[in-house]
GROMACS .gro file of C-alpha atoms in nm:
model
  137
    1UNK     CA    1   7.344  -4.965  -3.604
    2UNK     CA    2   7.342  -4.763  -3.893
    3UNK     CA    3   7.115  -4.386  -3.929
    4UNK     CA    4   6.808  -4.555  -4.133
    5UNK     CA    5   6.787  -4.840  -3.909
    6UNK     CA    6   6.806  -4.603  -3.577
    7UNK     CA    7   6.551  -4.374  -3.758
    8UNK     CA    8   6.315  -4.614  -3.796
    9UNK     CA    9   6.333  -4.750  -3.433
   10UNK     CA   10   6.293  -4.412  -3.333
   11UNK     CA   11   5.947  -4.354  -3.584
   12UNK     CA   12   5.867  -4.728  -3.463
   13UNK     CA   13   5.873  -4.622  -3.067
   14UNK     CA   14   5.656  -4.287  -3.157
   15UNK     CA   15   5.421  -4.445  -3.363
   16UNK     CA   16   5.382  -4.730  -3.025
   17UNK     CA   17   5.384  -4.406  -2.762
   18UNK     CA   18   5.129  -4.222  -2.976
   19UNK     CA   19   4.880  -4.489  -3.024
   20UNK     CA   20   4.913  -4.602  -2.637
   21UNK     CA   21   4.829  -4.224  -2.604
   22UNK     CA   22   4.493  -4.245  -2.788
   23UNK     CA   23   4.221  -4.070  -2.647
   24UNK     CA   24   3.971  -4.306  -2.552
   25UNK     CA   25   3.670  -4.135  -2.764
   26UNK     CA   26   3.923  -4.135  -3.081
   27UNK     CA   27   4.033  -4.507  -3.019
   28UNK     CA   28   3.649  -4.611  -3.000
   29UNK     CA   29   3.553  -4.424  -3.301
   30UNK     CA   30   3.824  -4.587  -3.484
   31UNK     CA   31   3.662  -4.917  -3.364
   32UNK     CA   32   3.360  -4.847  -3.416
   33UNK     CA   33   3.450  -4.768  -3.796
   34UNK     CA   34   3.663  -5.074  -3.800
   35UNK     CA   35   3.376  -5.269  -3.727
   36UNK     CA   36   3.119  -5.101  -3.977
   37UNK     CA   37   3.396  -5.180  -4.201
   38UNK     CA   38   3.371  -5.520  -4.113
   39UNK     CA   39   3.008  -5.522  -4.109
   40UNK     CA   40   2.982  -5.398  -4.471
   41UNK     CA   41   3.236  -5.678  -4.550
   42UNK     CA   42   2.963  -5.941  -4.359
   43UNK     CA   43   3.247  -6.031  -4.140
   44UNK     CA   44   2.974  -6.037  -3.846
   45UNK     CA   45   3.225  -6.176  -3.555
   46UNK     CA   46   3.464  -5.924  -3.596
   47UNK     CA   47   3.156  -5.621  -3.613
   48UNK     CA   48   3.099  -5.780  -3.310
   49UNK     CA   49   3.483  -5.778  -3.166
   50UNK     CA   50   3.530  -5.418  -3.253
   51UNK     CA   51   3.193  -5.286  -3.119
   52UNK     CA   52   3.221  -5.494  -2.799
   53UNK     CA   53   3.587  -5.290  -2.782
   54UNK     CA   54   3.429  -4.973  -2.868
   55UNK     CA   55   3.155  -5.008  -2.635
   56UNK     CA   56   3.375  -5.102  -2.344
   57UNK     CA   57   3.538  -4.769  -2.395
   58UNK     CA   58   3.263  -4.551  -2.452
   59UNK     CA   59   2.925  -4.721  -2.293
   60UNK     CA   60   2.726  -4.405  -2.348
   61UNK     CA   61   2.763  -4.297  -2.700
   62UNK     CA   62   2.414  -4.399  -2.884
   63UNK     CA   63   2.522  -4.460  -3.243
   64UNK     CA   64   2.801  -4.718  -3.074
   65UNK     CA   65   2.511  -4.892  -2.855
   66UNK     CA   66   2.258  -4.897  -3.181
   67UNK     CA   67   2.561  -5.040  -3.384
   68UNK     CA   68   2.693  -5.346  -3.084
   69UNK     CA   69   2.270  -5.450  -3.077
   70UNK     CA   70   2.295  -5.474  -3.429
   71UNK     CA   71   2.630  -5.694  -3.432
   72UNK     CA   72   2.502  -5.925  -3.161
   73UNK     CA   73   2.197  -5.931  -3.357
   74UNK     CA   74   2.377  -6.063  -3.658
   75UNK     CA   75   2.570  -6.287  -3.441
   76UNK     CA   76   2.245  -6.437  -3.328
   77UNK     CA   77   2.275  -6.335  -2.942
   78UNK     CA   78   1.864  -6.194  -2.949
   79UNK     CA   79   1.866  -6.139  -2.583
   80UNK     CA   80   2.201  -5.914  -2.571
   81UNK     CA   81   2.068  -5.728  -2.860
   82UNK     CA   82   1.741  -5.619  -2.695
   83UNK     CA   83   1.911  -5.492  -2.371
   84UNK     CA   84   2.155  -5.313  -2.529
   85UNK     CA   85   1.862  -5.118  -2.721
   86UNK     CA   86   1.704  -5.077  -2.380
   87UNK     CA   87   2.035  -4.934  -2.260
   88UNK     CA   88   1.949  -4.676  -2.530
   89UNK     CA   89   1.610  -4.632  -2.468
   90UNK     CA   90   1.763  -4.588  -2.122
   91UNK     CA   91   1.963  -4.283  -2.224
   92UNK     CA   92   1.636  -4.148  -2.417
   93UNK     CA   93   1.760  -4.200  -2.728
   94UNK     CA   94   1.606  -4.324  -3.077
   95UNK     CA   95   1.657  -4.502  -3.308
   96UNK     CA   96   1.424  -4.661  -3.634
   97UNK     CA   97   1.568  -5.015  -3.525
   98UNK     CA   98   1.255  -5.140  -3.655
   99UNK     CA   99   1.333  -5.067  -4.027
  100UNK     CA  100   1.698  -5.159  -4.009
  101UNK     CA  101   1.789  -5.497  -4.163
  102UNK     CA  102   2.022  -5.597  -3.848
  103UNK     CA  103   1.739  -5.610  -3.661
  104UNK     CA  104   1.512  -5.808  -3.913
  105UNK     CA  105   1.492  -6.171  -3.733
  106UNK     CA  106   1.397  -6.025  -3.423
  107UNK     CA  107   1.085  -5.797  -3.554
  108UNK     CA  108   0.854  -6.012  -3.461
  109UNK     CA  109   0.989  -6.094  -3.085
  110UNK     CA  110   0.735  -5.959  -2.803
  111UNK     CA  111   1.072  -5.747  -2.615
  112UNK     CA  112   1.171  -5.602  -2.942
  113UNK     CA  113   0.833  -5.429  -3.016
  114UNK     CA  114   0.823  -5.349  -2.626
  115UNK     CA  115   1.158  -5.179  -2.696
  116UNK     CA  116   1.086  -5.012  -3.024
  117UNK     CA  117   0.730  -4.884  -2.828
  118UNK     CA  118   0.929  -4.722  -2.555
  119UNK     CA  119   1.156  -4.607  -2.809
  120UNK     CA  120   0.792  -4.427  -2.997
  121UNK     CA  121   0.690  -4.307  -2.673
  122UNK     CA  122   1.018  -4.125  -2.612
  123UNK     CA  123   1.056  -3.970  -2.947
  124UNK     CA  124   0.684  -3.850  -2.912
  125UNK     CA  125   0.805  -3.667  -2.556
  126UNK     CA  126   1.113  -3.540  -2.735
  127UNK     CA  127   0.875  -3.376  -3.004
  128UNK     CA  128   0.599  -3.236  -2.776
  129UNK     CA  129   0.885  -3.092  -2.623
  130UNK     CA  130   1.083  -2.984  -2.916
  131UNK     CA  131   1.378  -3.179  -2.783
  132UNK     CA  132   1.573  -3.427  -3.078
  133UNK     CA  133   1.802  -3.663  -2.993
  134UNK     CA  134   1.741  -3.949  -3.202
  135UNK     CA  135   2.004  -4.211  -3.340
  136UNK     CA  136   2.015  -4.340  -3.695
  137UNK     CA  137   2.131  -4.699  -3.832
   0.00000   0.00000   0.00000
């Protein structure tokens, strides 16, 4: 084997170790953007793939809930949507679902509003209390 070839095994194997090595926040923010990417490209089933992966990693980051409701949303899963804003609203966190287009065919459903209401009620607590923790789409 000659230098360049053993060189590049070498960069190959450290490129492999440091992306095994990936700390799990980093790895599900580079999902996350992955699927936004995809998102922005209306490649809904892989927005969907990537924030499912992201998710999986990190179940409690807000932006990466807000952003998997919105993919099953455009993947026309209603139901999974919804609870994975009320996993959010959960958390008391915020978001203005209600004027994001992801979440346009299901403005009318009765467990949307429900959601965005509780999701209201919360960021009315938050400002009484002069607490912010809100979540934009």
């Amino acid at each position: 084997m000659n230098l360049s070839r053993s060189a590049l095994l070498v960069c190959v194997t450290l490129a492999s170790a440091f992306a095994a090595d990936e700390p799990p926040t980093l790895r599900a923010m580079n999902l996350a953007r992955e699927g936004t990417t995809a998102a922005a490209e209306k490649n809904y089933a892989k927005y969907l793939e990537k924030m499912q992966q992201a998710v999986e990693l990190r179940p409690e980051y807000p932006r990466m809930l807000v952003n998997l409701a919105a993919a099953l949303a455009y993947n026309d899963r209603p139901e999974e949507a919804i609870a994975t804003l009320e996993r959010l609203a959960a958390l008391g966190m915020t978001s203005p679902v209600e004027k994001s287009p992801a979440f346009e065919a299901l403005r009318e459903r009765k467990d949307f509003k429900d959601v965005v209401r509780s999701e209201e009620h919360t960021s009315e607590l938050q400002s009484r209390f002069g607490i912010s923790y809100a979540v934009f789409c």
